[in-house]
Amino acid sequence: MSNNDSIQNLRTRRDAVKILGAGAAALGIMPMAGAASAGAAGAEKPSGTAAASEIGYKDGQYILPPLPYAANALEPCIDEETMVIHHATLHQNYVNGANRTAKALAAIADGSGDAALTKAYERDLAFFGSGHSLHTLFWNNMTPGGSEPSGALADALVADFGSIENFMRQFTAASVSVEGGGWGLLSYEPIARRLIILQVEKQQNLTFQGAFPLLGCDVWEHAYFLKYKAKRADYVEAFKKVINWPDVAKRFETAKRIYS
């Protein structure tokens, strides 16, 4: 192999890592910000690092973040069996799919892959990548015992929806009425600089591009069917009892800072 070939191979690997990193940023997945990370849920994290439960990307790969609480901590609202399957198996599948697809797109970018498959891979990346991003959001959007919105976030909810009760009514309706599988999302819309509710089919359809997700309710059947069967509305009511509003507020402040 010539020196030029060796240099080109190094550049190819470097560019592949850049593609993965750019994808992580676009999906709102937090990278490792330091060598150490918080371990057990609630453990104090070193300054400048992201919580372990929010790290969805490391060393050029998407990774499955740990749950920020025990798998049974949200009972009776969310049962332990569902949490274990949902996190360890289904979320891991999204991680695997996102990595596989990003690798295939990197090969197309460096000329070693089949460019005719670009559309299929882009579609897969939208599905798997959005699944990874939204599930990482979902775990952190919940906390044992739940909480209530307060401070600047509560003020914004009132300003943009008339009242917190109005927001909850619309968020519930959007989540319950998703066709098939998908999500109800509270997001920050940076053009109008306001909060909006989005109804997302699968994880990537009916989106408002550029909107920053703050709160997500997963209404795929795998999120609730073991406990609630076909009673999605009952599951959504249970989800609202375990919302981690301080986490939503933190994301709200991040979104405003990014788009200021």
Tab-separated table of C-alpha atoms in Angstrom:
chain	number	residue	atom	x	y	z
A	1	MET	CA	0.000	0.000	0.000
A	2	SER	CA	1.399	3.439	-0.922
A	3	ASN	CA	1.741	6.311	1.516
A	4	ASN	CA	-1.036	8.109	-0.345
A	5	ASP	CA	-3.340	5.110	0.109
A	6	SER	CA	-2.536	4.965	3.824
A	7	ILE	CA	-3.291	8.656	4.233
A	8	GLN	CA	-6.577	8.252	2.318
A	9	ASN	CA	-7.641	5.334	4.562
A	10	LEU	CA	-6.939	7.406	7.674
A	11	ARG	CA	-8.997	10.254	6.261
A	12	THR	CA	-11.845	7.858	5.437
A	13	ARG	CA	-11.971	6.531	9.004
A	14	ARG	CA	-11.764	10.082	10.356
A	15	ASP	CA	-14.635	11.219	8.123
A	16	ALA	CA	-16.764	8.241	9.173
A	17	VAL	CA	-16.367	9.250	12.818
A	18	LYS	CA	-17.306	12.826	11.893
A	19	ILE	CA	-20.486	11.589	10.204
A	20	LEU	CA	-21.463	9.641	13.323
A	21	GLY	CA	-20.705	12.630	15.527
A	22	ALA	CA	-22.723	14.998	13.395
A	23	GLY	CA	-25.634	12.576	13.487
A	24	ALA	CA	-25.491	12.442	17.278
A	25	ALA	CA	-25.572	16.221	17.542
A	26	ALA	CA	-28.467	16.536	15.086
A	27	LEU	CA	-30.479	14.004	17.074
A	28	GLY	CA	-29.871	15.806	20.360
A	29	ILE	CA	-27.881	12.888	21.802
A	30	MET	CA	-25.355	14.092	24.360
A	31	PRO	CA	-21.747	13.019	23.795
A	32	MET	CA	-19.289	12.116	26.545
A	33	ALA	CA	-18.125	15.447	27.925
A	34	GLY	CA	-15.330	14.074	30.089
A	35	ALA	CA	-13.516	10.911	31.089
A	36	ALA	CA	-15.734	10.237	34.100
A	37	SER	CA	-19.504	9.927	34.200
A	38	ALA	CA	-22.130	9.556	36.892
A	39	GLY	CA	-22.787	5.930	37.738
A	40	ALA	CA	-25.724	5.144	39.990
A	41	ALA	CA	-28.916	7.106	39.541
A	42	GLY	CA	-28.794	10.256	41.608
A	43	ALA	CA	-25.011	10.084	42.067
A	44	GLU	CA	-23.297	13.454	41.862
A	45	LYS	CA	-21.491	13.845	38.564
A	46	PRO	CA	-18.142	15.564	38.099
A	47	SER	CA	-18.255	19.126	36.800
A	48	GLY	CA	-18.392	19.285	32.996
A	49	THR	CA	-19.715	15.759	32.427
A	50	ALA	CA	-23.092	14.561	31.220
A	51	ALA	CA	-25.191	12.234	33.341
A	52	ALA	CA	-24.594	8.597	32.392
A	53	SER	CA	-28.264	8.191	31.550
A	54	GLU	CA	-28.033	10.926	28.899
A	55	ILE	CA	-24.933	9.667	27.096
A	56	GLY	CA	-26.071	8.055	23.863
A	57	TYR	CA	-22.823	8.345	21.915
A	58	LYS	CA	-19.212	7.449	22.708
A	59	ASP	CA	-16.029	6.698	20.778
A	60	GLY	CA	-17.658	7.098	17.365
A	61	GLN	CA	-20.624	4.844	18.131
A	62	TYR	CA	-24.160	5.274	19.369
A	63	ILE	CA	-24.553	3.436	22.679
A	64	LEU	CA	-27.396	2.363	24.960
A	65	PRO	CA	-27.453	4.659	27.998
A	66	PRO	CA	-28.340	3.093	31.360
A	67	LEU	CA	-31.701	3.796	32.932
A	68	PRO	CA	-31.490	6.693	35.408
A	69	TYR	CA	-33.418	4.620	38.013
A	70	ALA	CA	-34.162	0.987	38.800
A	71	ALA	CA	-36.373	-0.840	36.299
A	72	ASN	CA	-39.155	-1.178	38.894
A	73	ALA	CA	-38.903	2.404	40.170
A	74	LEU	CA	-41.849	3.714	38.140
A	75	GLU	CA	-44.347	1.098	39.292
A	76	PRO	CA	-47.301	0.964	39.387
A	77	CYS	CA	-47.427	3.451	36.495
A	78	ILE	CA	-44.845	1.663	34.332
A	79	ASP	CA	-44.256	-2.007	35.151
A	80	GLU	CA	-40.809	-3.531	35.554
A	81	GLU	CA	-41.176	-6.191	32.852
A	82	THR	CA	-42.082	-3.603	30.240
A	83	MET	CA	-39.192	-1.364	31.300
A	84	VAL	CA	-36.645	-4.170	31.013
A	85	ILE	CA	-37.813	-5.313	27.564
A	86	HIS	CA	-38.317	-1.770	26.304
A	87	HIS	CA	-34.880	-0.564	27.375
A	88	ALA	CA	-32.540	-3.541	27.100
A	89	THR	CA	-33.977	-5.080	23.934
A	90	LEU	CA	-35.978	-2.555	21.931
A	91	HIS	CA	-33.859	0.536	22.555
A	92	GLN	CA	-30.734	-1.543	21.914
A	93	ASN	CA	-32.217	-2.509	18.538
A	94	TYR	CA	-32.482	1.185	17.624
A	95	VAL	CA	-28.864	1.730	18.686
A	96	ASN	CA	-27.694	-1.199	16.577
A	97	GLY	CA	-29.704	-0.021	13.577
A	98	ALA	CA	-28.403	3.544	13.838
A	99	ASN	CA	-24.785	2.356	13.960
A	100	ARG	CA	-25.269	-0.077	11.086
A	101	THR	CA	-26.926	2.556	8.916
A	102	ALA	CA	-24.425	5.309	9.719
A	103	LYS	CA	-21.613	2.936	8.770
A	104	ALA	CA	-23.289	2.182	5.441
A	105	LEU	CA	-23.718	5.891	4.708
A	106	ALA	CA	-20.071	6.534	5.582
A	107	ALA	CA	-19.117	3.887	3.011
A	108	ILE	CA	-21.188	5.663	0.381
A	109	ALA	CA	-19.504	8.928	1.311
A	110	ASP	CA	-16.000	7.502	0.799
A	111	GLY	CA	-16.933	5.760	-2.456
A	112	SER	CA	-16.773	2.161	-1.220
A	113	GLY	CA	-20.538	1.735	-0.816
A	114	ASP	CA	-23.412	1.521	-3.267
A	115	ALA	CA	-24.764	5.033	-3.810
A	116	ALA	CA	-27.973	3.560	-5.242
A	117	LEU	CA	-28.871	2.530	-1.677
A	118	THR	CA	-28.595	6.049	-0.279
A	119	LYS	CA	-32.338	6.639	-0.066
A	120	ALA	CA	-32.947	3.364	1.774
A	121	TYR	CA	-30.142	4.042	4.252
A	122	GLU	CA	-31.253	7.625	4.836
A	123	ARG	CA	-34.745	6.368	5.604
A	124	ASP	CA	-33.330	3.792	8.014
A	125	LEU	CA	-31.160	6.377	9.751
A	126	ALA	CA	-34.215	8.598	10.263
A	127	PHE	CA	-36.056	5.676	11.852
A	128	PHE	CA	-33.312	4.128	13.984
A	129	GLY	CA	-31.631	7.407	14.891
A	130	SER	CA	-34.891	9.034	15.923
A	131	GLY	CA	-35.770	5.921	17.930
A	132	HIS	CA	-32.479	6.158	19.800
A	133	SER	CA	-32.770	9.891	20.411
A	134	LEU	CA	-36.391	9.822	21.565
A	135	HIS	CA	-35.922	6.826	23.848
A	136	THR	CA	-32.915	8.495	25.476
A	137	LEU	CA	-35.196	11.489	26.041
A	138	PHE	CA	-38.035	9.256	27.291
A	139	TRP	CA	-36.107	7.533	30.111
A	140	ASN	CA	-34.928	10.865	31.493
A	141	ASN	CA	-38.358	12.468	31.105
A	142	MET	CA	-39.646	10.143	33.841
A	143	THR	CA	-38.894	9.974	37.550
A	144	PRO	CA	-40.328	7.985	40.486
A	145	GLY	CA	-43.237	9.882	42.009
A	146	GLY	CA	-43.386	12.465	39.262
A	147	SER	CA	-43.275	16.242	39.726
A	148	GLU	CA	-44.976	19.462	38.664
A	149	PRO	CA	-43.882	22.131	36.161
A	150	SER	CA	-42.540	25.307	37.729
A	151	GLY	CA	-40.478	28.411	37.069
A	152	ALA	CA	-39.773	29.660	33.556
A	153	LEU	CA	-41.107	26.468	31.965
A	154	ALA	CA	-44.445	26.766	33.740
A	155	ASP	CA	-44.630	30.410	32.666
A	156	ALA	CA	-43.960	29.400	29.048
A	157	LEU	CA	-46.631	26.701	29.162
A	158	VAL	CA	-49.158	29.261	30.361
A	159	ALA	CA	-48.033	31.827	27.774
A	160	ASP	CA	-48.199	29.391	24.854
A	161	PHE	CA	-51.207	27.253	25.806
A	162	GLY	CA	-53.273	29.523	28.055
A	163	SER	CA	-52.788	27.320	31.108
A	164	ILE	CA	-50.975	24.213	32.227
A	165	GLU	CA	-54.308	22.411	32.185
A	166	ASN	CA	-54.790	23.381	28.533
A	167	PHE	CA	-51.330	22.073	27.713
A	168	MET	CA	-51.992	18.760	29.437
A	169	ARG	CA	-55.317	18.397	27.630
A	170	GLN	CA	-53.728	18.910	24.207
A	171	PHE	CA	-50.648	16.802	24.993
A	172	THR	CA	-52.894	13.958	26.155
A	173	ALA	CA	-55.086	14.169	23.057
A	174	ALA	CA	-52.061	14.223	20.748
A	175	SER	CA	-50.454	11.219	22.457
A	176	VAL	CA	-53.610	9.103	22.636
A	177	SER	CA	-54.662	9.697	19.027
A	178	VAL	CA	-51.388	8.890	17.234
A	179	GLU	CA	-52.191	6.517	14.366
A	180	GLY	CA	-50.378	3.221	14.859
A	181	GLY	CA	-47.137	3.716	16.800
A	182	GLY	CA	-45.372	6.946	17.600
A	183	TRP	CA	-44.980	9.748	20.101
A	184	GLY	CA	-46.591	12.771	21.641
A	185	LEU	CA	-43.929	15.491	21.924
A	186	LEU	CA	-43.619	18.830	23.636
A	187	SER	CA	-40.964	20.731	21.693
A	188	TYR	CA	-39.385	24.172	21.514
A	189	GLU	CA	-39.972	25.711	18.079
A	190	PRO	CA	-37.078	28.119	17.418
A	191	ILE	CA	-38.591	30.159	14.577
A	192	ALA	CA	-41.498	31.491	16.638
A	193	ARG	CA	-39.565	30.795	19.874
A	194	ARG	CA	-42.486	29.061	21.488
A	195	LEU	CA	-43.541	25.689	22.814
A	196	ILE	CA	-45.501	23.423	20.497
A	197	ILE	CA	-47.011	19.945	20.711
A	198	LEU	CA	-46.190	17.521	17.924
A	199	GLN	CA	-47.857	14.239	17.078
A	200	VAL	CA	-45.215	11.947	15.610
A	201	GLU	CA	-45.968	8.733	13.713
A	202	LYS	CA	-43.348	5.996	14.020
A	203	GLN	CA	-40.524	8.209	15.304
A	204	GLN	CA	-39.776	10.301	12.277
A	205	ASN	CA	-43.015	11.195	10.466
A	206	LEU	CA	-45.062	14.399	10.919
A	207	THR	CA	-42.110	16.195	12.491
A	208	PHE	CA	-41.401	19.931	12.534
A	209	GLN	CA	-37.789	20.033	11.382
A	210	GLY	CA	-35.610	22.061	13.747
A	211	ALA	CA	-37.957	21.773	16.715
A	212	PHE	CA	-36.097	20.756	19.892
A	213	PRO	CA	-37.856	17.900	21.783
A	214	LEU	CA	-38.374	18.498	25.500
A	215	LEU	CA	-40.909	15.887	26.618
A	216	GLY	CA	-41.835	12.660	24.847
A	217	CYS	CA	-44.560	10.136	25.544
A	218	ASP	CA	-43.881	6.857	23.735
A	219	VAL	CA	-47.175	5.410	22.497
A	220	TRP	CA	-45.864	2.447	20.542
A	221	GLU	CA	-47.701	-0.607	21.864
A	222	HIS	CA	-44.460	-2.056	23.204
A	223	ALA	CA	-44.382	0.809	25.743
A	224	TYR	CA	-47.597	-0.208	27.482
A	225	PHE	CA	-49.282	-3.320	26.116
A	226	LEU	CA	-48.149	-5.814	28.783
A	227	LYS	CA	-49.845	-3.805	31.533
A	228	TYR	CA	-52.490	-1.717	29.790
A	229	LYS	CA	-53.381	-3.931	26.800
A	230	ALA	CA	-55.246	-1.750	24.284
A	231	LYS	CA	-56.022	1.001	26.831
A	232	ARG	CA	-53.575	3.601	25.563
A	233	ALA	CA	-55.434	6.432	27.272
A	234	ASP	CA	-54.928	4.776	30.669
A	235	TYR	CA	-51.214	4.441	29.963
A	236	VAL	CA	-50.907	8.118	28.969
A	237	GLU	CA	-52.637	9.133	32.211
A	238	ALA	CA	-50.153	6.960	34.123
A	239	PHE	CA	-47.220	8.458	32.215
A	240	LYS	CA	-48.263	11.959	33.270
A	241	LYS	CA	-47.908	10.891	36.922
A	242	VAL	CA	-44.185	10.172	36.506
A	243	ILE	CA	-43.092	13.140	34.362
A	244	ASN	CA	-39.714	14.544	35.405
A	245	TRP	CA	-40.498	18.238	34.969
A	246	PRO	CA	-37.062	19.436	36.175
A	247	ASP	CA	-35.563	17.433	33.295
A	248	VAL	CA	-38.008	19.037	30.842
A	249	ALA	CA	-37.128	22.460	32.265
A	250	LYS	CA	-33.405	21.784	31.817
A	251	ARG	CA	-33.977	20.905	28.163
A	252	PHE	CA	-36.104	24.012	27.727
A	253	GLU	CA	-33.273	26.211	29.002
A	254	THR	CA	-30.803	24.379	26.738
A	255	ALA	CA	-33.032	24.913	23.697
A	256	LYS	CA	-33.421	28.619	24.411
A	257	ARG	CA	-29.665	28.993	24.859
A	258	ILE	CA	-28.885	27.163	21.609
A	259	TYR	CA	-31.331	29.231	19.589
A	260	SER	CA	-30.766	32.586	21.289
